Amino acid sequence: MPDQPRNVAFAPTDQPLRDEVSRLGELIGQMLSEQGGDRLLHQVEAIRLAAIARREREGHDTDELVQLTAGLDPDQADAITRGFSMLLQCVNLAERVHRIRRRRDYERQGAAPQPGSLLATLTALRDEGVSLPDLLQLLPDLKLEPVFTAHPTEAVRRALLEKEQLIASVLIGDLDRTATPRERDEADDRIRWALTSAWQTAEQSALRPSVADEVQHVCFYLGQVLYRVLPVVHEEFARALQAVYGVAPDLPPLLRFGSWVGGDMDGNPNVGANTIRETLDTHRTLVLYLYETEATELARRLSQSLSRVTVSEAVNTRLQQYRELLPEAAAELRPRHLEMPYRCLLLLMVERLKATRAHRAPAGYASSADLIADLDLIADSLRTHRGEHAGLFVLQRFRRRIAAFGFHLAALDVRQDSRVHRHALEQLCGRPFADIDLVALCRCAPLYDRAALDEATRKVLDVYVTLAGMRRSHGPAALGLCIVSMTRSAEDVLAVLALARAAGLTEAGQVPLDVAPLFETIDDLRAAPAILDALCSDPVYRAHLAARDAQ
């Protein structure tokens, strides 16, 4: 398995994809027979062929499928479902790998750009009259922020994700189909191991995934996938600009990332001030560890010796500053490395990153901008002393990552239902929400007795207290939007500003939060234009927007 449907036409360029799907299907079939017996394999095959036949008959006649699936006990149904799930996941994986193959084909042919690529998009913009100055003027304002939303049931175990990565790496290793028979057999053995091991691993724990489990799931993609590919996106954009406009400018940061996981309180009692704090700490710890690892590798690469090349005085000055700041770490530098200033400086930068992770001031970096400044000193020195091809490329990739991920990895959005906010304000003010003067509360925080508040209201206030603390310790970039679910009026947005002020979340007299109303019902969507018009006409909210725009 699998056979190809008879009424589906495939382009000749997709033959490698068909071959890979057949290859993976054959290996899955062998695994199913080994793990579940021939009966399981025959059941999966019969259902698959019946489904194909039904589709070829345009959905008519489901009797055969009904007969094949009727009367299955839970264990049989589970095994068959898992078999199909594994097959479909592998088909999707083969398709993603085939996209890489097709992209390589387009680049080798050197003809028209691949449809949907950056090169094709920029070519279309140029042909429509968009000039390079017009484009460069727009780029600083271009911000792309993919956001991970909270879906606990999709928190696949990391062990399974790593096995999927292994299969992908095997397929990518033979994109051009030049492997020898022995190499192909060895590759099949690796795929067979990944498939069998995945089959013997439960997709999820029998326990409901915790918020921490969800956070780790997101961190896998942020730290293992997006961290690696982010510089490549910028490099591809620069190459496309060079090909279309003849210029490859220094691009501003274009990508950043956000997440709801750990901050989405809407309907989830397990999410609150503690998970917000723990999530932001996890994000920070991971990204700083990634930086430590990359800076250590960069130190290994930048082995330039003073006996062979000069370095800038700024690098020497910074190195001396860090020797004085970190005397113990400086004393640990190997004597044979002392004539390698780039390496010594980077190793001391690693120590600063470790101190940052441990919140040890003043040894740690105050911000990611300070880390970038150190890298820029090295980059300038490399350019000045014939080092553009002796490490500048990997240094620039490192810099790209820092510019995107900062010391926070991903901005954490927080979300709560408007009804929760309304209840909290009613508790604080001792009157119905309709009778509360929100404009006054947005200018002056109400006085209240915390002990007199119910638990739900205390939890709401604790969230804003935590956000204030995290903003100080992790930086403004660590916090994303404050999303108000079930927004029904402009007052639901003002309620956030009032609650934040009540909890002490203010800077220079303003609440440093971006509030996003979420319209979820048909009636609310229809009312959304009027709600936004009322909100943007409100003097208090206009002042809030002006303060946010100035930051």
PDB file of C-alpha atoms in Angstrom, residues 232-480:
ATOM      1  CA  VAL A 232      16.985  31.727   6.115  1.00  0.00           C
ATOM      2  CA  VAL A 233      13.718  33.608   5.529  1.00  0.00           C
ATOM      3  CA  HIS A 234      15.543  36.948   5.615  1.00  0.00           C
ATOM      4  CA  GLU A 235      18.325  35.617   3.394  1.00  0.00           C
ATOM      5  CA  GLU A 236      15.799  34.352   0.866  1.00  0.00           C
ATOM      6  CA  PHE A 237      14.064  37.729   0.886  1.00  0.00           C
ATOM      7  CA  ALA A 238      17.387  39.508   0.327  1.00  0.00           C
ATOM      8  CA  ARG A 239      18.258  37.180  -2.589  1.00  0.00           C
ATOM      9  CA  ALA A 240      14.865  37.783  -4.158  1.00  0.00           C
ATOM     10  CA  LEU A 241      15.336  41.558  -3.850  1.00  0.00           C
ATOM     11  CA  GLN A 242      18.747  41.220  -5.480  1.00  0.00           C
ATOM     12  CA  ALA A 243      17.313  39.177  -8.336  1.00  0.00           C
ATOM     13  CA  VAL A 244      14.340  41.461  -8.998  1.00  0.00           C
ATOM     14  CA  TYR A 245      15.625  44.953  -8.109  1.00  0.00           C
ATOM     15  CA  GLY A 246      19.373  44.471  -8.323  1.00  0.00           C
ATOM     16  CA  VAL A 247      19.911  45.470  -4.693  1.00  0.00           C
ATOM     17  CA  ALA A 248      20.084  43.413  -1.488  1.00  0.00           C
ATOM     18  CA  PRO A 249      19.575  45.954   1.322  1.00  0.00           C
ATOM     19  CA  ASP A 250      20.096  45.260   5.007  1.00  0.00           C
ATOM     20  CA  LEU A 251      16.598  44.154   5.952  1.00  0.00           C
ATOM     21  CA  PRO A 252      14.964  45.218   9.216  1.00  0.00           C
ATOM     22  CA  PRO A 253      13.570  42.502  11.514  1.00  0.00           C
ATOM     23  CA  LEU A 254      10.467  41.183   9.770  1.00  0.00           C
ATOM     24  CA  LEU A 255       9.390  38.267  11.932  1.00  0.00           C
ATOM     25  CA  ARG A 256       8.521  37.847  15.563  1.00  0.00           C
ATOM     26  CA  PHE A 257       6.388  35.270  17.330  1.00  0.00           C
ATOM     27  CA  GLY A 258       3.567  35.170  19.827  1.00  0.00           C
ATOM     28  CA  SER A 259       1.748  32.573  21.883  1.00  0.00           C
ATOM     29  CA  TRP A 260      -1.478  32.193  23.826  1.00  0.00           C
ATOM     30  CA  VAL A 261      -0.242  29.075  25.604  1.00  0.00           C
ATOM     31  CA  GLY A 262       0.097  29.792  29.303  1.00  0.00           C
ATOM     32  CA  GLY A 263      -1.888  33.025  29.057  1.00  0.00           C
ATOM     33  CA  ASP A 264      -5.259  31.944  27.649  1.00  0.00           C
ATOM     34  CA  MET A 265      -7.506  32.032  30.722  1.00  0.00           C
ATOM     35  CA  ASP A 266     -10.810  31.986  28.843  1.00  0.00           C
ATOM     36  CA  GLY A 267     -12.591  28.912  30.164  1.00  0.00           C
ATOM     37  CA  ASN A 268      -9.428  27.331  31.571  1.00  0.00           C
ATOM     38  CA  PRO A 269      -9.187  27.587  35.385  1.00  0.00           C
ATOM     39  CA  ASN A 270      -5.652  26.155  35.254  1.00  0.00           C
ATOM     40  CA  VAL A 271      -4.308  29.294  33.586  1.00  0.00           C
ATOM     41  CA  GLY A 272      -3.631  32.411  35.610  1.00  0.00           C
ATOM     42  CA  ALA A 273      -0.918  34.498  37.212  1.00  0.00           C
ATOM     43  CA  ASN A 274       1.275  31.487  38.036  1.00  0.00           C
ATOM     44  CA  THR A 275       1.209  29.996  34.537  1.00  0.00           C
ATOM     45  CA  ILE A 276       1.903  33.408  33.019  1.00  0.00           C
ATOM     46  CA  ARG A 277       4.967  33.768  35.199  1.00  0.00           C
ATOM     47  CA  GLU A 278       6.155  30.209  34.590  1.00  0.00           C
ATOM     48  CA  THR A 279       5.604  30.454  30.836  1.00  0.00           C
ATOM     49  CA  LEU A 280       7.552  33.675  30.502  1.00  0.00           C
ATOM     50  CA  ASP A 281      10.355  32.188  32.613  1.00  0.00           C
ATOM     51  CA  THR A 282      10.402  29.092  30.376  1.00  0.00           C
ATOM     52  CA  HIS A 283      10.546  31.210  27.230  1.00  0.00           C
ATOM     53  CA  ARG A 284      13.402  33.287  28.616  1.00  0.00           C
ATOM     54  CA  THR A 285      15.387  30.319  29.895  1.00  0.00           C
ATOM     55  CA  LEU A 286      15.127  28.486  26.580  1.00  0.00           C
ATOM     56  CA  VAL A 287      16.142  31.374  24.348  1.00  0.00           C
ATOM     57  CA  LEU A 288      19.087  32.319  26.555  1.00  0.00           C
ATOM     58  CA  TYR A 289      20.258  28.705  26.517  1.00  0.00           C
ATOM     59  CA  LEU A 290      20.029  28.707  22.718  1.00  0.00           C
ATOM     60  CA  TYR A 291      22.107  31.874  22.616  1.00  0.00           C
ATOM     61  CA  GLU A 292      24.707  30.369  24.953  1.00  0.00           C
ATOM     62  CA  THR A 293      24.987  27.351  22.671  1.00  0.00           C
ATOM     63  CA  GLU A 294      25.266  29.431  19.516  1.00  0.00           C
ATOM     64  CA  ALA A 295      27.763  31.886  21.015  1.00  0.00           C
ATOM     65  CA  THR A 296      29.917  28.961  22.149  1.00  0.00           C
ATOM     66  CA  GLU A 297      29.880  27.531  18.634  1.00  0.00           C
ATOM     67  CA  LEU A 298      30.675  30.956  17.185  1.00  0.00           C
ATOM     68  CA  ALA A 299      33.643  31.224  19.556  1.00  0.00           C
ATOM     69  CA  ARG A 300      34.918  27.918  18.193  1.00  0.00           C
ATOM     70  CA  ARG A 301      34.609  29.181  14.623  1.00  0.00           C
ATOM     71  CA  LEU A 302      36.189  32.601  15.148  1.00  0.00           C
ATOM     72  CA  SER A 303      39.697  31.393  15.864  1.00  0.00           C
ATOM     73  CA  GLN A 304      41.538  34.369  14.325  1.00  0.00           C
ATOM     74  CA  SER A 305      44.931  34.877  15.945  1.00  0.00           C
ATOM     75  CA  LEU A 306      46.656  38.216  16.510  1.00  0.00           C
ATOM     76  CA  SER A 307      49.790  36.770  14.914  1.00  0.00           C
ATOM     77  CA  ARG A 308      47.841  36.490  11.645  1.00  0.00           C
ATOM     78  CA  VAL A 309      45.321  39.340  11.641  1.00  0.00           C
ATOM     79  CA  THR A 310      44.484  42.550  13.485  1.00  0.00           C
ATOM     80  CA  VAL A 311      41.216  43.199  15.300  1.00  0.00           C
ATOM     81  CA  SER A 312      39.582  46.541  16.013  1.00  0.00           C
ATOM     82  CA  GLU A 313      40.437  48.498  19.125  1.00  0.00           C
ATOM     83  CA  ALA A 314      36.749  48.431  20.093  1.00  0.00           C
ATOM     84  CA  VAL A 315      36.912  44.629  20.382  1.00  0.00           C
ATOM     85  CA  ASN A 316      40.023  44.816  22.543  1.00  0.00           C
ATOM     86  CA  THR A 317      38.404  47.448  24.754  1.00  0.00           C
ATOM     87  CA  ARG A 318      35.253  45.394  25.223  1.00  0.00           C
ATOM     88  CA  LEU A 319      37.310  42.293  25.958  1.00  0.00           C
ATOM     89  CA  GLN A 320      39.200  44.151  28.686  1.00  0.00           C
ATOM     90  CA  GLN A 321      35.915  45.448  30.152  1.00  0.00           C
ATOM     91  CA  TYR A 322      34.570  41.914  30.386  1.00  0.00           C
ATOM     92  CA  ARG A 323      37.782  40.620  31.944  1.00  0.00           C
ATOM     93  CA  GLU A 324      37.219  43.136  34.736  1.00  0.00           C
ATOM     94  CA  LEU A 325      33.481  42.404  34.950  1.00  0.00           C
ATOM     95  CA  LEU A 326      33.971  38.619  35.004  1.00  0.00           C
ATOM     96  CA  PRO A 327      37.396  37.992  36.592  1.00  0.00           C
ATOM     97  CA  GLU A 328      36.704  34.373  37.490  1.00  0.00           C
ATOM     98  CA  ALA A 329      35.527  33.489  33.980  1.00  0.00           C
ATOM     99  CA  ALA A 330      38.450  35.426  32.483  1.00  0.00           C
ATOM    100  CA  ALA A 331      40.867  33.418  34.588  1.00  0.00           C
ATOM    101  CA  GLU A 332      39.402  30.221  33.100  1.00  0.00           C
ATOM    102  CA  LEU A 333      40.283  31.204  29.528  1.00  0.00           C
ATOM    103  CA  ARG A 334      42.885  28.825  28.173  1.00  0.00           C
ATOM    104  CA  PRO A 335      46.347  30.374  27.798  1.00  0.00           C
ATOM    105  CA  ARG A 336      46.617  29.163  24.185  1.00  0.00           C
ATOM    106  CA  HIS A 337      43.420  31.080  23.354  1.00  0.00           C
ATOM    107  CA  LEU A 338      44.580  34.410  24.734  1.00  0.00           C
ATOM    108  CA  GLU A 339      45.843  35.554  21.328  1.00  0.00           C
ATOM    109  CA  MET A 340      42.382  34.867  19.869  1.00  0.00           C
ATOM    110  CA  PRO A 341      40.421  37.985  20.868  1.00  0.00           C
ATOM    111  CA  TYR A 342      37.160  37.076  19.106  1.00  0.00           C
ATOM    112  CA  ARG A 343      37.059  33.696  20.779  1.00  0.00           C
ATOM    113  CA  CYS A 344      37.887  35.119  24.205  1.00  0.00           C
ATOM    114  CA  LEU A 345      35.276  37.849  23.897  1.00  0.00           C
ATOM    115  CA  LEU A 346      32.579  35.406  22.785  1.00  0.00           C
ATOM    116  CA  LEU A 347      33.363  33.014  25.631  1.00  0.00           C
ATOM    117  CA  LEU A 348      32.966  35.867  28.111  1.00  0.00           C
ATOM    118  CA  MET A 349      29.742  36.824  26.347  1.00  0.00           C
ATOM    119  CA  VAL A 350      28.577  33.250  27.041  1.00  0.00           C
ATOM    120  CA  GLU A 351      29.280  33.847  30.721  1.00  0.00           C
ATOM    121  CA  ARG A 352      27.241  37.049  30.570  1.00  0.00           C
ATOM    122  CA  LEU A 353      24.368  35.087  29.025  1.00  0.00           C
ATOM    123  CA  LYS A 354      24.566  32.523  31.814  1.00  0.00           C
ATOM    124  CA  ALA A 355      24.469  35.348  34.340  1.00  0.00           C
ATOM    125  CA  THR A 356      21.461  36.807  32.509  1.00  0.00           C
ATOM    126  CA  ARG A 357      19.664  33.490  32.746  1.00  0.00           C
ATOM    127  CA  ALA A 358      20.383  33.402  36.481  1.00  0.00           C
ATOM    128  CA  HIS A 359      19.296  37.042  36.960  1.00  0.00           C
ATOM    129  CA  ARG A 360      22.750  37.994  38.244  1.00  0.00           C
ATOM    130  CA  ALA A 361      23.282  41.705  37.817  1.00  0.00           C
ATOM    131  CA  PRO A 362      25.476  43.429  36.796  1.00  0.00           C
ATOM    132  CA  ALA A 363      27.226  40.457  35.189  1.00  0.00           C
ATOM    133  CA  GLY A 364      24.197  39.676  33.035  1.00  0.00           C
ATOM    134  CA  TYR A 365      23.003  41.604  30.013  1.00  0.00           C
ATOM    135  CA  ALA A 366      20.377  44.240  30.704  1.00  0.00           C
ATOM    136  CA  SER A 367      18.734  43.682  27.323  1.00  0.00           C
ATOM    137  CA  SER A 368      19.092  41.841  24.037  1.00  0.00           C
ATOM    138  CA  ALA A 369      20.174  45.152  22.463  1.00  0.00           C
ATOM    139  CA  ASP A 370      23.352  44.983  24.556  1.00  0.00           C
ATOM    140  CA  LEU A 371      24.091  41.488  23.236  1.00  0.00           C
ATOM    141  CA  ILE A 372      23.523  42.682  19.668  1.00  0.00           C
ATOM    142  CA  ALA A 373      25.892  45.593  20.313  1.00  0.00           C
ATOM    143  CA  ASP A 374      28.656  43.129  21.243  1.00  0.00           C
ATOM    144  CA  LEU A 375      28.077  41.141  18.068  1.00  0.00           C
ATOM    145  CA  ASP A 376      28.124  44.342  16.022  1.00  0.00           C
ATOM    146  CA  LEU A 377      31.576  45.185  17.425  1.00  0.00           C
ATOM    147  CA  ILE A 378      32.859  41.828  16.221  1.00  0.00           C
ATOM    148  CA  ALA A 379      31.087  42.169  12.860  1.00  0.00           C
ATOM    149  CA  ASP A 380      32.586  45.610  12.241  1.00  0.00           C
ATOM    150  CA  SER A 381      36.031  44.280  13.095  1.00  0.00           C
ATOM    151  CA  LEU A 382      35.627  41.315  10.741  1.00  0.00           C
ATOM    152  CA  ARG A 383      34.605  43.611   7.883  1.00  0.00           C
ATOM    153  CA  THR A 384      37.516  45.950   8.550  1.00  0.00           C
ATOM    154  CA  HIS A 385      40.129  43.205   8.756  1.00  0.00           C
ATOM    155  CA  ARG A 386      39.304  40.963   5.790  1.00  0.00           C
ATOM    156  CA  GLY A 387      37.031  38.679   7.775  1.00  0.00           C
ATOM    157  CA  GLU A 388      33.826  38.825   5.728  1.00  0.00           C
ATOM    158  CA  HIS A 389      34.392  35.222   4.630  1.00  0.00           C
ATOM    159  CA  ALA A 390      35.845  34.094   7.945  1.00  0.00           C
ATOM    160  CA  GLY A 391      32.766  33.980  10.137  1.00  0.00           C
ATOM    161  CA  LEU A 392      30.660  37.048   9.372  1.00  0.00           C
ATOM    162  CA  PHE A 393      27.862  34.985   7.812  1.00  0.00           C
ATOM    163  CA  VAL A 394      27.224  32.829  10.897  1.00  0.00           C
ATOM    164  CA  LEU A 395      27.535  35.880  13.139  1.00  0.00           C
ATOM    165  CA  GLN A 396      24.875  37.691  11.110  1.00  0.00           C
ATOM    166  CA  ARG A 397      22.562  34.694  11.402  1.00  0.00           C
ATOM    167  CA  PHE A 398      23.001  34.785  15.165  1.00  0.00           C
ATOM    168  CA  ARG A 399      22.205  38.495  15.155  1.00  0.00           C
ATOM    169  CA  ARG A 400      19.020  37.881  13.146  1.00  0.00           C
ATOM    170  CA  ARG A 401      17.799  35.438  15.738  1.00  0.00           C
ATOM    171  CA  ILE A 402      18.450  37.810  18.620  1.00  0.00           C
ATOM    172  CA  ALA A 403      16.629  40.626  16.828  1.00  0.00           C
ATOM    173  CA  ALA A 404      13.569  38.394  16.400  1.00  0.00           C
ATOM    174  CA  PHE A 405      13.501  36.442  19.655  1.00  0.00           C
ATOM    175  CA  GLY A 406      15.041  38.961  22.050  1.00  0.00           C
ATOM    176  CA  PHE A 407      15.338  37.663  25.583  1.00  0.00           C
ATOM    177  CA  HIS A 408      11.681  36.587  25.535  1.00  0.00           C
ATOM    178  CA  LEU A 409      11.452  34.049  22.641  1.00  0.00           C
ATOM    179  CA  ALA A 410       7.758  34.796  21.987  1.00  0.00           C
ATOM    180  CA  ALA A 411       5.385  37.464  23.232  1.00  0.00           C
ATOM    181  CA  LEU A 412       2.764  35.982  25.525  1.00  0.00           C
ATOM    182  CA  ASP A 413      -0.799  37.105  24.858  1.00  0.00           C
ATOM    183  CA  VAL A 414      -3.296  36.906  27.712  1.00  0.00           C
ATOM    184  CA  ARG A 415      -6.989  36.269  27.082  1.00  0.00           C
ATOM    185  CA  GLN A 416     -10.001  36.465  29.354  1.00  0.00           C
ATOM    186  CA  ASP A 417     -13.769  36.592  28.942  1.00  0.00           C
ATOM    187  CA  SER A 418     -15.313  40.056  29.245  1.00  0.00           C
ATOM    188  CA  ARG A 419     -17.805  38.698  31.767  1.00  0.00           C
ATOM    189  CA  VAL A 420     -14.967  37.873  34.163  1.00  0.00           C
ATOM    190  CA  HIS A 421     -13.711  41.436  33.919  1.00  0.00           C
ATOM    191  CA  ARG A 422     -17.201  42.832  34.469  1.00  0.00           C
ATOM    192  CA  HIS A 423     -17.653  40.728  37.586  1.00  0.00           C
ATOM    193  CA  ALA A 424     -14.285  41.867  38.966  1.00  0.00           C
ATOM    194  CA  LEU A 425     -15.158  45.535  38.486  1.00  0.00           C
ATOM    195  CA  GLU A 426     -18.547  45.010  40.133  1.00  0.00           C
ATOM    196  CA  GLN A 427     -16.706  43.541  43.114  1.00  0.00           C
ATOM    197  CA  LEU A 428     -14.225  46.400  43.233  1.00  0.00           C
ATOM    198  CA  CYS A 429     -16.858  49.127  42.956  1.00  0.00           C
ATOM    199  CA  GLY A 430     -19.737  47.479  44.781  1.00  0.00           C
ATOM    200  CA  ARG A 431     -22.289  48.277  42.082  1.00  0.00           C
ATOM    201  CA  PRO A 432     -23.608  46.797  38.812  1.00  0.00           C
ATOM    202  CA  PHE A 433     -21.336  47.117  35.804  1.00  0.00           C
ATOM    203  CA  ALA A 434     -23.810  49.399  34.003  1.00  0.00           C
ATOM    204  CA  ASP A 435     -23.541  51.907  36.843  1.00  0.00           C
ATOM    205  CA  ILE A 436     -19.733  52.062  36.944  1.00  0.00           C
ATOM    206  CA  ASP A 437     -17.994  55.195  35.654  1.00  0.00           C
ATOM    207  CA  LEU A 438     -15.252  53.507  33.634  1.00  0.00           C
ATOM    208  CA  VAL A 439     -13.819  56.782  32.370  1.00  0.00           C
ATOM    209  CA  ALA A 440     -13.148  57.826  35.951  1.00  0.00           C
ATOM    210  CA  LEU A 441     -11.639  54.412  36.812  1.00  0.00           C
ATOM    211  CA  CYS A 442      -9.340  54.629  33.777  1.00  0.00           C
ATOM    212  CA  ARG A 443      -7.978  57.897  35.164  1.00  0.00           C
ATOM    213  CA  CYS A 444      -7.850  57.025  38.856  1.00  0.00           C
ATOM    214  CA  ALA A 445      -7.636  53.538  40.365  1.00  0.00           C
ATOM    215  CA  PRO A 446     -10.371  52.623  42.865  1.00  0.00           C
ATOM    216  CA  LEU A 447      -9.566  51.944  46.487  1.00  0.00           C
ATOM    217  CA  TYR A 448     -10.512  48.454  47.635  1.00  0.00           C
ATOM    218  CA  ASP A 449     -10.048  45.926  50.407  1.00  0.00           C
ATOM    219  CA  ARG A 450      -8.469  42.809  48.892  1.00  0.00           C
ATOM    220  CA  ALA A 451      -9.735  40.637  51.746  1.00  0.00           C
ATOM    221  CA  ALA A 452     -13.316  41.590  50.875  1.00  0.00           C
ATOM    222  CA  LEU A 453     -12.976  40.409  47.264  1.00  0.00           C
ATOM    223  CA  ASP A 454     -13.988  36.951  46.086  1.00  0.00           C
ATOM    224  CA  GLU A 455     -11.439  34.501  44.696  1.00  0.00           C
ATOM    225  CA  ALA A 456     -12.314  35.167  41.042  1.00  0.00           C
ATOM    226  CA  THR A 457     -11.652  38.885  41.405  1.00  0.00           C
ATOM    227  CA  ARG A 458      -8.407  38.340  43.286  1.00  0.00           C
ATOM    228  CA  LYS A 459      -7.240  36.072  40.440  1.00  0.00           C
ATOM    229  CA  VAL A 460      -8.008  38.791  37.897  1.00  0.00           C
ATOM    230  CA  LEU A 461      -6.038  41.392  39.830  1.00  0.00           C
ATOM    231  CA  ASP A 462      -3.164  38.944  40.393  1.00  0.00           C
ATOM    232  CA  VAL A 463      -2.826  38.572  36.632  1.00  0.00           C
ATOM    233  CA  TYR A 464      -2.235  42.287  36.174  1.00  0.00           C
ATOM    234  CA  VAL A 465       0.134  42.440  39.142  1.00  0.00           C
ATOM    235  CA  THR A 466       2.101  39.604  37.541  1.00  0.00           C
ATOM    236  CA  LEU A 467       2.119  41.323  34.146  1.00  0.00           C
ATOM    237  CA  ALA A 468       3.562  44.426  35.804  1.00  0.00           C
ATOM    238  CA  GLY A 469       6.337  42.375  37.415  1.00  0.00           C
ATOM    239  CA  MET A 470       7.089  40.433  34.238  1.00  0.00           C
ATOM    240  CA  ARG A 471       7.280  43.626  32.238  1.00  0.00           C
ATOM    241  CA  ARG A 472       9.979  44.877  34.611  1.00  0.00           C
ATOM    242  CA  SER A 473      11.964  41.633  34.792  1.00  0.00           C
ATOM    243  CA  HIS A 474      11.514  40.286  31.256  1.00  0.00           C
ATOM    244  CA  GLY A 475      11.072  43.474  29.247  1.00  0.00           C
ATOM    245  CA  PRO A 476       8.082  44.934  27.372  1.00  0.00           C
ATOM    246  CA  ALA A 477       8.584  42.647  24.358  1.00  0.00           C
ATOM    247  CA  ALA A 478       7.749  39.589  26.484  1.00  0.00           C
ATOM    248  CA  LEU A 479       4.114  40.693  26.768  1.00  0.00           C
ATOM    249  CA  GLY A 480       1.749  40.597  23.824  1.00  0.00           C
TER     250      GLY A 480
END
